[in-house]
Each structure stands twice: as C-alpha cells, then as structure tokens.
Coordinates of N, CA and C in Angstrom, one line a residue:
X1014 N -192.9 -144.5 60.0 CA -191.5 -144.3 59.6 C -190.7 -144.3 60.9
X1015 N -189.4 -145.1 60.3 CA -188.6 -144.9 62.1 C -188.1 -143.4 62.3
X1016 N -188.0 -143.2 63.7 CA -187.2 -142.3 64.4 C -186.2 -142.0 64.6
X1017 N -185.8 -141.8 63.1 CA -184.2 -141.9 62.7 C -183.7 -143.8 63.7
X1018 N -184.1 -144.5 63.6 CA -183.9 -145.5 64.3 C -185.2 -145.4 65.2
X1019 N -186.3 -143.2 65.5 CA -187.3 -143.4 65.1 C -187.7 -143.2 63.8
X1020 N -188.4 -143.3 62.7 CA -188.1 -142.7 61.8 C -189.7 -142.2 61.2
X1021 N -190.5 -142.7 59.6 CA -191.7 -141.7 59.9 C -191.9 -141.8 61.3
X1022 N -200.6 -137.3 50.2 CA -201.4 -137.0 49.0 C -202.4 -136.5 48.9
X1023 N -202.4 -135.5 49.0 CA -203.9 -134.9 49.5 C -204.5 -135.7 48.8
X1024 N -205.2 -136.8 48.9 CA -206.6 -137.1 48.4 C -207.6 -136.3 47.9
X1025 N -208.3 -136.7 47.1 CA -209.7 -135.9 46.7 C -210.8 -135.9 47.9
X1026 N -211.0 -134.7 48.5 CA -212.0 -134.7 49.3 C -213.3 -135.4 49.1
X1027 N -214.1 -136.7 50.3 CA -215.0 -137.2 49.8 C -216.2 -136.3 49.3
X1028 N -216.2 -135.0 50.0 CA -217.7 -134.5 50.0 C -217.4 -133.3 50.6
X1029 N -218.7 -132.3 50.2 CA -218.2 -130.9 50.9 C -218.7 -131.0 52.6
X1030 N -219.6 -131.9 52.7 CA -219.9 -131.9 54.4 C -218.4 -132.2 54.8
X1031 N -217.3 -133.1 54.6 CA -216.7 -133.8 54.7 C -215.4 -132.7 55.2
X1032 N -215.5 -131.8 54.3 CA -214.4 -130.9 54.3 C -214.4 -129.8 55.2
X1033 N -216.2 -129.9 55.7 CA -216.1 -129.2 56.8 C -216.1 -129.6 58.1
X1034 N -215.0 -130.7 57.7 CA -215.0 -130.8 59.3 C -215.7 -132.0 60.0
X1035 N -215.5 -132.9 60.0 CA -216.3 -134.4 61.0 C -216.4 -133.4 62.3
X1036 N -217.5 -134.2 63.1 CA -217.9 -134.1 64.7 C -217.0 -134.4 65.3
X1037 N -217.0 -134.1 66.8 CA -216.2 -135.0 68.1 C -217.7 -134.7 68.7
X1038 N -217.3 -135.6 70.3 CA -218.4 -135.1 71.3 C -217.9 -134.8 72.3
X1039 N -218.3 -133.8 72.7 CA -217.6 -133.7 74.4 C -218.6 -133.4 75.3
X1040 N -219.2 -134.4 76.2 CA -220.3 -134.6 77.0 C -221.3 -134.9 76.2
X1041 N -222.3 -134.0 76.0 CA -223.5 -134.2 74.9 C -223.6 -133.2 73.3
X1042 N -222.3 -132.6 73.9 CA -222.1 -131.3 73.0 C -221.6 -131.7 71.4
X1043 N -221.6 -131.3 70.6 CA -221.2 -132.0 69.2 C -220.4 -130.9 68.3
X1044 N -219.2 -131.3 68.4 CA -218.2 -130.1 68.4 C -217.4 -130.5 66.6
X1045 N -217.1 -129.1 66.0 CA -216.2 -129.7 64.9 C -215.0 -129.6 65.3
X1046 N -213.7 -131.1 64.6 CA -213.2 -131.3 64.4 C -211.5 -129.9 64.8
X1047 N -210.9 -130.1 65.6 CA -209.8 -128.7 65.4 C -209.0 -128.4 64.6
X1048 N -208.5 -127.5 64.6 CA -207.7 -127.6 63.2 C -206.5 -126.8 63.8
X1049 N -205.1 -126.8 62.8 CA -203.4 -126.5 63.3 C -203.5 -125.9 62.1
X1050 N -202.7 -124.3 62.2 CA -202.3 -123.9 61.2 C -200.8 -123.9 61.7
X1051 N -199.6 -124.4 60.5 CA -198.5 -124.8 60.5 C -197.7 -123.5 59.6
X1052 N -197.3 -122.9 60.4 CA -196.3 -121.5 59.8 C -195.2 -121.6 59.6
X1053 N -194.4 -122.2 58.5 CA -193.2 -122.4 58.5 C -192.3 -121.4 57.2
X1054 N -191.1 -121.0 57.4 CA -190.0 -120.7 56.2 C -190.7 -120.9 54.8
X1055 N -191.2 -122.0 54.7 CA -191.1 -122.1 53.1 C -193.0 -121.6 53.0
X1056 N -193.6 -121.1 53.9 CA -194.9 -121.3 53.6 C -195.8 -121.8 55.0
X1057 N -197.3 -121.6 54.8 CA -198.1 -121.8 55.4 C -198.9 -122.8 55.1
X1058 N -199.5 -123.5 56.0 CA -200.4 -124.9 55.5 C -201.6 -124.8 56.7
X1059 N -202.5 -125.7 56.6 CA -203.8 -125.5 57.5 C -204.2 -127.2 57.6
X1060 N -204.1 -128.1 58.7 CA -204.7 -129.5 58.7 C -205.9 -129.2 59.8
X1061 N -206.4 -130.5 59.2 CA -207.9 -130.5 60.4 C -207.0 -131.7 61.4
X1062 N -207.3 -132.3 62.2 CA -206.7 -133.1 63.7 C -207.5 -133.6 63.5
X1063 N -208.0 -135.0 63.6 CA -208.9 -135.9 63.7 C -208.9 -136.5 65.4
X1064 N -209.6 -135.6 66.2 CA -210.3 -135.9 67.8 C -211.2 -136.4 67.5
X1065 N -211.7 -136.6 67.0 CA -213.3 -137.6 66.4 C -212.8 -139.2 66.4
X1066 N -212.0 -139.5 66.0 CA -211.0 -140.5 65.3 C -209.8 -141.3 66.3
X1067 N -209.1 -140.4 66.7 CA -208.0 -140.9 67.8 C -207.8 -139.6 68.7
X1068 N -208.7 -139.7 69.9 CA -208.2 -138.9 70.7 C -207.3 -138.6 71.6
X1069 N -206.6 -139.9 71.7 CA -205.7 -139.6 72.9 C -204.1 -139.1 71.4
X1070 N -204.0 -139.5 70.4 CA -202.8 -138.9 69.3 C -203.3 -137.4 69.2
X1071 N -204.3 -137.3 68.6 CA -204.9 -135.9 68.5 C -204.5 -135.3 69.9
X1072 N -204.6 -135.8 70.9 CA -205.0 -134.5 72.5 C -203.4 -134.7 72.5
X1073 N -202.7 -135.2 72.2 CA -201.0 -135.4 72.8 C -200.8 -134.4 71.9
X1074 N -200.5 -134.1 70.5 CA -200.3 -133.5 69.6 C -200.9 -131.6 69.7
X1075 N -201.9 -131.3 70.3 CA -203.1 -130.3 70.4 C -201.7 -129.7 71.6
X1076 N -201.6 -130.5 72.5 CA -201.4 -130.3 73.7 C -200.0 -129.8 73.6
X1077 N -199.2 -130.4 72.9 CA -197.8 -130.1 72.8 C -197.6 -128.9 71.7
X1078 N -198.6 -128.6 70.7 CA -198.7 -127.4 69.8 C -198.9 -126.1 71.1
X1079 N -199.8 -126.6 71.6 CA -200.2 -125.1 72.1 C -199.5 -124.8 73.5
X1080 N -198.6 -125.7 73.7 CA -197.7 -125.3 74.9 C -196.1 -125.0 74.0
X1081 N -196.4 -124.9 72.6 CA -195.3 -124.3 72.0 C -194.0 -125.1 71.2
X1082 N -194.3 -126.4 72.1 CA -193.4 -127.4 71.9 C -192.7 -127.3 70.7
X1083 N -193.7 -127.3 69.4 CA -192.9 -127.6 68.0 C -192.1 -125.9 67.6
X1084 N -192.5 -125.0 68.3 CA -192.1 -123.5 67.5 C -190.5 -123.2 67.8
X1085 N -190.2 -123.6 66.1 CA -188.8 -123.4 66.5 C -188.3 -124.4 65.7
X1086 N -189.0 -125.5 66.2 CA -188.3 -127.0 65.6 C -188.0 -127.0 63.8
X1087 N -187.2 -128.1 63.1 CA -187.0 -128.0 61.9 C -187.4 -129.0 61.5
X1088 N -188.0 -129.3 60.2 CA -187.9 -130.5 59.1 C -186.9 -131.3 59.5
X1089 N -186.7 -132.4 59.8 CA -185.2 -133.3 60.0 C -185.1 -134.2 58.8
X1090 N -186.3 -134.5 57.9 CA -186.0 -135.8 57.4 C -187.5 -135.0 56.0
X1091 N -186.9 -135.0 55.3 CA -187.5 -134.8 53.9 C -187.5 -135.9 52.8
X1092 N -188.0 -137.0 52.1 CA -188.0 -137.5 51.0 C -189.6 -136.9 49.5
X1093 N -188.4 -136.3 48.4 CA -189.3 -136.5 47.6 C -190.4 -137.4 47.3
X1094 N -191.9 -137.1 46.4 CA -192.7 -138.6 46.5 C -192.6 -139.4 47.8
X1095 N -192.8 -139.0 48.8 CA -193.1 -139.9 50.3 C -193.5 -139.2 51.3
X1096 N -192.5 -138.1 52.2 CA -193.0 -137.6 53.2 C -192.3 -136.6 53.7
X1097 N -192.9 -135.6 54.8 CA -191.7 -134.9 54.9 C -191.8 -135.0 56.9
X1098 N -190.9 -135.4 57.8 CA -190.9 -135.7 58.6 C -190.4 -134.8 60.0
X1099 N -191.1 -134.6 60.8 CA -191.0 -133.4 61.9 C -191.5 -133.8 63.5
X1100 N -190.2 -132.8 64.5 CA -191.4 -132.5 65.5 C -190.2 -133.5 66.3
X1101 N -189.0 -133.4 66.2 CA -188.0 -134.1 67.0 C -187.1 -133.0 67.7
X1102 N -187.1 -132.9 68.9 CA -186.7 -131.4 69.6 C -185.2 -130.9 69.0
X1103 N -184.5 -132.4 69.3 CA -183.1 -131.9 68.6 C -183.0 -131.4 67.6
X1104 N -184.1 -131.4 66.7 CA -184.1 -130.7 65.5 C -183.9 -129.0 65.6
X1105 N -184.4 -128.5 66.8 CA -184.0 -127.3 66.8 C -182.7 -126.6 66.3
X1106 N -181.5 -127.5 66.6 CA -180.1 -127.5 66.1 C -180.6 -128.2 64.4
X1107 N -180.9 -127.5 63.3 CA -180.9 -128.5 62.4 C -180.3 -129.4 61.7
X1108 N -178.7 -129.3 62.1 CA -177.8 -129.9 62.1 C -177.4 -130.8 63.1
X1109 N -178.1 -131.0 63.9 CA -177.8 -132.0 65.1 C -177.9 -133.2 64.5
X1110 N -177.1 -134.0 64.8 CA -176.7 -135.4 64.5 C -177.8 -136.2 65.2
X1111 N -178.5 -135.9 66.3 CA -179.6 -136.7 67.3 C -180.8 -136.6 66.7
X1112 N -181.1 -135.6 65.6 CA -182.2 -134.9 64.9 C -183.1 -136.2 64.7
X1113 N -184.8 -136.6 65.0 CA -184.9 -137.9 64.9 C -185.3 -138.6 65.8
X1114 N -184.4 -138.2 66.5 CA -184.2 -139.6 67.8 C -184.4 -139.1 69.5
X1115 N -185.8 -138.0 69.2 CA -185.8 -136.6 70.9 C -187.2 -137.2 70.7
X1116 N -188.2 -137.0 71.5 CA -189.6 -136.8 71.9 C -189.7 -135.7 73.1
X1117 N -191.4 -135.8 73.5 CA -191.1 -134.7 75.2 C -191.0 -135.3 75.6
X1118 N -190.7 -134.7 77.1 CA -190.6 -135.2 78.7 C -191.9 -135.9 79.1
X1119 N -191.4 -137.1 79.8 CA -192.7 -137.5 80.4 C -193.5 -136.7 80.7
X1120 N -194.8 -137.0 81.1 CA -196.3 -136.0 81.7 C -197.5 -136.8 81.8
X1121 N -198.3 -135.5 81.4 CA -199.1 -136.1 81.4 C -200.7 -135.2 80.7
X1122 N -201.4 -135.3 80.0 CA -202.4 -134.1 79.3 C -203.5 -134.8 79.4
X1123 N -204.3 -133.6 78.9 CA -205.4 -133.7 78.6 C -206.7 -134.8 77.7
X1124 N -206.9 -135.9 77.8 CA -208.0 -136.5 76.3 C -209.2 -134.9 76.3
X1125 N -209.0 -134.2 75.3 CA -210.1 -133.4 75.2 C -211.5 -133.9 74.6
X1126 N -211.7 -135.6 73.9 CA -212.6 -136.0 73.6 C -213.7 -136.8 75.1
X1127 N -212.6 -136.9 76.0 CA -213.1 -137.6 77.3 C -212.9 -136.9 78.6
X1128 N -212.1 -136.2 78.5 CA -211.9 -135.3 79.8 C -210.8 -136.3 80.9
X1129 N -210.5 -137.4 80.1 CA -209.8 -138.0 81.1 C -207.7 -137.4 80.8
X1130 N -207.6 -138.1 82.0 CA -205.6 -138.0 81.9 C -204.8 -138.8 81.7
X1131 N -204.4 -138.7 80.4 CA -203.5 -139.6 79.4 C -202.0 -139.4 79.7
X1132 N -201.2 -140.3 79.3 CA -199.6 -139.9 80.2 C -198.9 -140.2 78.7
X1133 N -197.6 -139.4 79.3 CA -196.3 -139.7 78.3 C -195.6 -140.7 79.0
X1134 N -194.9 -141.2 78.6 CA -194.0 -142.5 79.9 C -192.5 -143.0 78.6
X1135 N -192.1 -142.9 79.5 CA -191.2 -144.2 79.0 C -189.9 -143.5 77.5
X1136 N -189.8 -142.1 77.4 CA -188.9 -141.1 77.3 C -190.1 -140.2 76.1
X1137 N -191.0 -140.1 76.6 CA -192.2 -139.2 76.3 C -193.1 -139.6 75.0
X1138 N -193.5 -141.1 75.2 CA -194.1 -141.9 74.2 C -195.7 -142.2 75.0
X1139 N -196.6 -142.3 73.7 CA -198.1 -142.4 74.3 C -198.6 -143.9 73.7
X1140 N -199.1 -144.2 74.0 CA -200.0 -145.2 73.8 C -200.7 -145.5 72.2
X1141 N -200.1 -146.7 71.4 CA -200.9 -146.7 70.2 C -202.3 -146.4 70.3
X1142 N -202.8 -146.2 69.3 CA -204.2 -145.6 69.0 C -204.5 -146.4 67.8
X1143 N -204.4 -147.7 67.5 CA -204.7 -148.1 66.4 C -205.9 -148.5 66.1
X1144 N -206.9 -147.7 66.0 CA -208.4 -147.7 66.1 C -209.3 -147.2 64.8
X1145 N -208.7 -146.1 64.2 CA -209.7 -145.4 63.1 C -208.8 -146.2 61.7
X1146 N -209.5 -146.3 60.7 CA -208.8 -146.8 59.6 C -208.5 -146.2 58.3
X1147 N -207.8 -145.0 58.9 CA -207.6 -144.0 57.8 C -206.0 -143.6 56.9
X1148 N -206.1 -143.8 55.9 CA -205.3 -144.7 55.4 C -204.1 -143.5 54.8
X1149 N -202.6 -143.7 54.9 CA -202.0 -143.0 54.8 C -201.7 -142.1 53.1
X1150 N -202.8 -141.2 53.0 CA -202.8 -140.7 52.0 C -202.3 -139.1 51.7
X1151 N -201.9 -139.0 50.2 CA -201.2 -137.9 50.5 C -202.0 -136.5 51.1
X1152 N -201.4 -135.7 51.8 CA -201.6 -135.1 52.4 C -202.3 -135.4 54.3
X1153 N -201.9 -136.3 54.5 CA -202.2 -136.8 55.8 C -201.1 -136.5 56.6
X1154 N -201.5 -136.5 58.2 CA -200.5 -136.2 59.2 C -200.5 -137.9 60.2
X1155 N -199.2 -138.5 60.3 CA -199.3 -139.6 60.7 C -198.4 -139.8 62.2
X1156 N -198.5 -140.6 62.5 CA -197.2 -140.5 64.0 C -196.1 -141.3 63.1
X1157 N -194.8 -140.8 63.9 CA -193.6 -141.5 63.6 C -193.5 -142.6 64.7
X1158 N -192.5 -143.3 65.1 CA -192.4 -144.5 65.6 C -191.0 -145.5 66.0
X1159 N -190.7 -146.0 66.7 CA -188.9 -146.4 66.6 C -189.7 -148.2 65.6
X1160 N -190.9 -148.6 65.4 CA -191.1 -149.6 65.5 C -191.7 -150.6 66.1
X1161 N -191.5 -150.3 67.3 CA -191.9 -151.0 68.5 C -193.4 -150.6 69.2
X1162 N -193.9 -151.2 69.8 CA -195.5 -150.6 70.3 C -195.4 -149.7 71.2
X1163 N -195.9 -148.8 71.1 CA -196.3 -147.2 71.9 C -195.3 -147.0 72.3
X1164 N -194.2 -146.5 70.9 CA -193.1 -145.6 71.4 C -193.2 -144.4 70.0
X1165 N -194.8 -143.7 69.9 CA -194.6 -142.3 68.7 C -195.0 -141.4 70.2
X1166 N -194.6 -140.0 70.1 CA -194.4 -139.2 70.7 C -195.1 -137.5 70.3
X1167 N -193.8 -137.1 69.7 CA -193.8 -135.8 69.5 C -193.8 -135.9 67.6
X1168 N -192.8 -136.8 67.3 CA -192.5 -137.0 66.1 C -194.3 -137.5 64.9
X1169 N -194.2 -136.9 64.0 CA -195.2 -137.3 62.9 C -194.7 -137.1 61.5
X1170 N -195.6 -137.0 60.4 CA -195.2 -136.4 59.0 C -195.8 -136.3 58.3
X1171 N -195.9 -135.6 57.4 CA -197.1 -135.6 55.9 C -196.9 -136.5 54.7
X1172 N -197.6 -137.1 54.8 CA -197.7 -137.8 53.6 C -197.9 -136.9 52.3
X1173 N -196.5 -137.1 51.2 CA -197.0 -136.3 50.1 C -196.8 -137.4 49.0
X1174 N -197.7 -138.7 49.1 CA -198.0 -139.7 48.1 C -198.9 -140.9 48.8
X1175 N -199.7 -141.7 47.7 CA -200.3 -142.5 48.6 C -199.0 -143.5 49.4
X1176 N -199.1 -144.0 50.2 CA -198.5 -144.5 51.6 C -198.9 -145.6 52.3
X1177 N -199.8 -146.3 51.4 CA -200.9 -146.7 52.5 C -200.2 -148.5 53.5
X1178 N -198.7 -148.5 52.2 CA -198.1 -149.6 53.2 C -197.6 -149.5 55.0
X1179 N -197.7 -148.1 54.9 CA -197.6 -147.6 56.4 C -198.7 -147.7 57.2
X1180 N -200.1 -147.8 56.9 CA -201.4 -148.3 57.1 C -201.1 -149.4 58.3
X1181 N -201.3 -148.7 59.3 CA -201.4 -150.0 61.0 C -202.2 -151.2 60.7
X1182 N -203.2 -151.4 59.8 CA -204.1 -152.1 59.4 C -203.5 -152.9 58.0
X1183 N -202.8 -152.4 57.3 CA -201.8 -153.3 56.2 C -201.5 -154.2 56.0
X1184 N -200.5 -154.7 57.3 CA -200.5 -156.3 57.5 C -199.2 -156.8 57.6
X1185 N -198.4 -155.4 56.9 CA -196.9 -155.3 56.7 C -197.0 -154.4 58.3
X1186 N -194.9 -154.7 58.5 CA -194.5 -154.0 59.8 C -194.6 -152.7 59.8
X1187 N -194.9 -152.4 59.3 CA -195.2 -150.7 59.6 C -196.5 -150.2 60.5
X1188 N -197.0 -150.0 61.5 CA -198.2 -149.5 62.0 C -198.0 -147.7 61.8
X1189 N -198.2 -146.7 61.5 CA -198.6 -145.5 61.7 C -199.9 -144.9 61.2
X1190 N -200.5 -144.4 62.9 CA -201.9 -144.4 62.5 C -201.9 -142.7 62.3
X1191 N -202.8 -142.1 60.9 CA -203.1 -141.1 60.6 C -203.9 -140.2 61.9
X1192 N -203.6 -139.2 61.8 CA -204.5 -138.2 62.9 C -205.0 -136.8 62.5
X1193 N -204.9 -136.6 61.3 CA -205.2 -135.3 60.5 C -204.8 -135.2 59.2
X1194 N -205.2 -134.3 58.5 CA -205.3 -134.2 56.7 C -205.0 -132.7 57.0
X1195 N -204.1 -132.5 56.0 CA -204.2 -131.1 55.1 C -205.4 -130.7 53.9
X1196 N -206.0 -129.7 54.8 CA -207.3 -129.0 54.0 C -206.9 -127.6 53.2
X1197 N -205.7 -127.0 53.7 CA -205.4 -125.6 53.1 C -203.9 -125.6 53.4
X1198 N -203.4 -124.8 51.6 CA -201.8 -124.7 51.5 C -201.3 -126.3 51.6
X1199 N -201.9 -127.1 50.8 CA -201.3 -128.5 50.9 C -199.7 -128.4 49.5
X1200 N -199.8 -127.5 48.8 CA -198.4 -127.2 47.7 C -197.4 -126.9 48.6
X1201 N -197.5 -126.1 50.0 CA -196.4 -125.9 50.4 C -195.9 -127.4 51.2
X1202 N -196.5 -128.1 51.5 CA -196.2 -129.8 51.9 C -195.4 -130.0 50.6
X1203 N -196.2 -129.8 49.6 CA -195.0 -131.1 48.4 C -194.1 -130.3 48.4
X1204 N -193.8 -128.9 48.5 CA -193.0 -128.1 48.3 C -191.7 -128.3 48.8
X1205 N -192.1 -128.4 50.3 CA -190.9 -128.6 51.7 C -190.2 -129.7 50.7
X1206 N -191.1 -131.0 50.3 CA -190.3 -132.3 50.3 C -189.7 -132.5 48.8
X1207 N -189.5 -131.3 47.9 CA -188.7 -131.3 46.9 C -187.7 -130.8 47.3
X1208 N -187.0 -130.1 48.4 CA -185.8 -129.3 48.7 C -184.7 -130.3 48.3
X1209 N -183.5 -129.5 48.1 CA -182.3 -130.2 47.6 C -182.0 -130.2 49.5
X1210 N -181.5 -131.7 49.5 CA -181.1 -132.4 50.6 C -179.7 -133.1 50.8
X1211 N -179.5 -133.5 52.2 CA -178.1 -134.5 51.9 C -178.3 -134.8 53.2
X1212 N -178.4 -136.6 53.0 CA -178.6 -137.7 54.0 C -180.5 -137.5 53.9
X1213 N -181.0 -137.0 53.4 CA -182.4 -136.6 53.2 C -182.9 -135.0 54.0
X1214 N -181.9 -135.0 55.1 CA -181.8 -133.7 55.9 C -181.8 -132.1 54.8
X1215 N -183.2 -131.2 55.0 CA -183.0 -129.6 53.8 C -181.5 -129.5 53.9
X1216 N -180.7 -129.0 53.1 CA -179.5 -128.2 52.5 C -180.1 -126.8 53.5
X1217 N -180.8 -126.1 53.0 CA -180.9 -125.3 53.7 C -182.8 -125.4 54.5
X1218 N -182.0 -124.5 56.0 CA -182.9 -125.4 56.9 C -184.5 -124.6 56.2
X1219 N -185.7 -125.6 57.1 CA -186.9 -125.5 57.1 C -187.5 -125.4 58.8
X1220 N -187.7 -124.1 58.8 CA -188.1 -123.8 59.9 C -189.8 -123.3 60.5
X1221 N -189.9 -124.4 61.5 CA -191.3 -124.0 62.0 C -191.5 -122.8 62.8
X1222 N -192.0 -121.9 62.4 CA -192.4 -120.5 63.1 C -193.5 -121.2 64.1
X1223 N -194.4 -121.3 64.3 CA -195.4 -121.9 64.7 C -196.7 -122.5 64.7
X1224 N -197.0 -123.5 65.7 CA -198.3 -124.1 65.4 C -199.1 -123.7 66.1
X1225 N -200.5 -123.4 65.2 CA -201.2 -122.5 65.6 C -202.8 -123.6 66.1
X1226 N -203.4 -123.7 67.0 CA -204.6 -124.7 67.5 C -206.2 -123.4 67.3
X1227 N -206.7 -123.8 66.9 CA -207.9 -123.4 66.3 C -208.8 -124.7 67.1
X1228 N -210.2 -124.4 68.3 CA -210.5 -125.5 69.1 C -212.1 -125.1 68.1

C-alpha cells in the first residue's frame, strides 16, 4: 500500500507445530521465531515476526519497536475488509495532514539472523526483502511502500482480508512482502478497521501504547 503517496485474515493455522513458532538460526543455535505484543486504545493483539523468513524487515522492525519508536504513534489509515495501516511518526499528531508520508532517521541496526549491519538510507528506508513467499493473508503484518524499490521503512499494516494482489510475487504493481502473522487478539485487528472514519483516517483516534519485543 502507498505511503499516503506511501501508502499500505487471519488464516487457518497450518498445524500446531506451526503455531508454535518457525526456527531462525543464529550461529549454530536454533532459536524460535520473536514475537511483538501490540498494546493499543482499542485492545491488545500478539504477532509472531518472521526472522526465519526476512531478516533484515524483521531486524528493522524489532529494532525500531524496542527503541520505542512506534509508542505513541496512531492508526493513520484504516479501511474496512482490507487493512489497517501504521507506524508513520507524524501520526503522533493524529490529525497531522503528513500522517503517512514520515519513516526514521537514517542509521543503521542490527540483522539479528546474521549479526551483520543493515542501514536505513535515503529518508529512513531499507532494502527490499523480496525473498519468502508469504502471501498477504488476513491477519498478516506487511511493509508499506511509496511504490518504488526499497523505499518501506517504519510504515506496515494488517491485513484484515485475503490480499494476496499485494503479494511481491503476484505479478501486479504492488510488491509488499509479509513479515509476521497475528497469533493472539487477532478481533481486536478487525476491530480497529471497522471504526467510523473520514478520508479513512479513526474519527476518533487509535492509539499505540506500546510495542512490546519478546526475543
């Protein structure tokens, strides 16, 4: 979805091994999967992060949760049956007209799947990850995007329907590659994206208390 110019279903779990969590590796070590509890106004939700899958979206994402970045921030962009879309700084003002159109500051973090140092560049955008083939389903966490190659950031969204024309792999213009599923409090997702809105922006705001990193 684009970024306001950038802008952007729980599935049936395949299996109970599945639910607990895929591997990563870090050195020889065989680690499960992290997980983000999301504490917001309307409710609580719990996703697993897919580091197994795309590490350097996962480590950007990990990295900017637990240095605080999102606590605070608002919903900017809600559609019923589609998505509800977050994680744009200006959104702090929820009424900011820029709401959308912020990422972070350049830098630079952590890959926690490699140990290596991944950068932000270019007004705090990382590098596509178009690698794992996981398909935008509801209840998924996806990057947002202005469109253009490796400009998703800070910005992502939940999928609350299948989606899969957003699928980087599709074939249509849209690339957003998934990086985590909602596993717990996935009602409060569809929830957020019923609110009465205008321009798609909550009526009344939706606020992230914070994101919580579980390694």
């Amino acid at each position: 979805l684009a970024q306001a110019s950038r802008a952007l279903p729980l599935e049936a779990a395949a299996s109970r091994a599945r639910q607990c969590h895929p591997k990563h590796r870090v050195g020889l070590v065989t680690m499960p999967n992290p997980t983000a509890t999301f504490n917001t106004t309307m409710g609580s939700f719990k996703a697993e992060i897919y580091l197994d899958r795309v590490p350097i979206t996962a480590s950007n994402f990990i990295d900017l949760a637990q240095n605080g970045f999102y606590n605070g921030l608002h919903f900017h962009r809600v559609i019923p049956g589609f998505m509800n879309q977050f994680g744009c700084p200006y959104s702090r003002d929820p009424r900011s007209s820029k709401a959308g159109t912020g990422g972070p500051d350049d830098g630079t973090f952590k890959n926690l799947a490699t140990g290596t140092t991944e950068h932000r560049f270019n007004g705090g955008n990382i590098k596509d990850e178009n690698i794992s083939r996981d398909t935008n389903a509801p209840g998924t966490l996806s990057m947002a995007n202005t469109g253009q190659p490796n400009s998703g950031g800070s910005q992502f969204f939940i999928n609350v329907a299948n989606n899969d024309f957003l699928d980087w792999f599709s074939g249509g213009e849209s690339k957003h590659p998934v990086f985590g599923k909602v596993i717990e409090g996935y009602e409060v997702a569809e929830k957020i994206s019923q609110v009465p809105t205008q321009d798609d922006n909550p009526r009344t705001p939706i606020r992230m208390e914070s994101v919580t990193i579980e390694m």
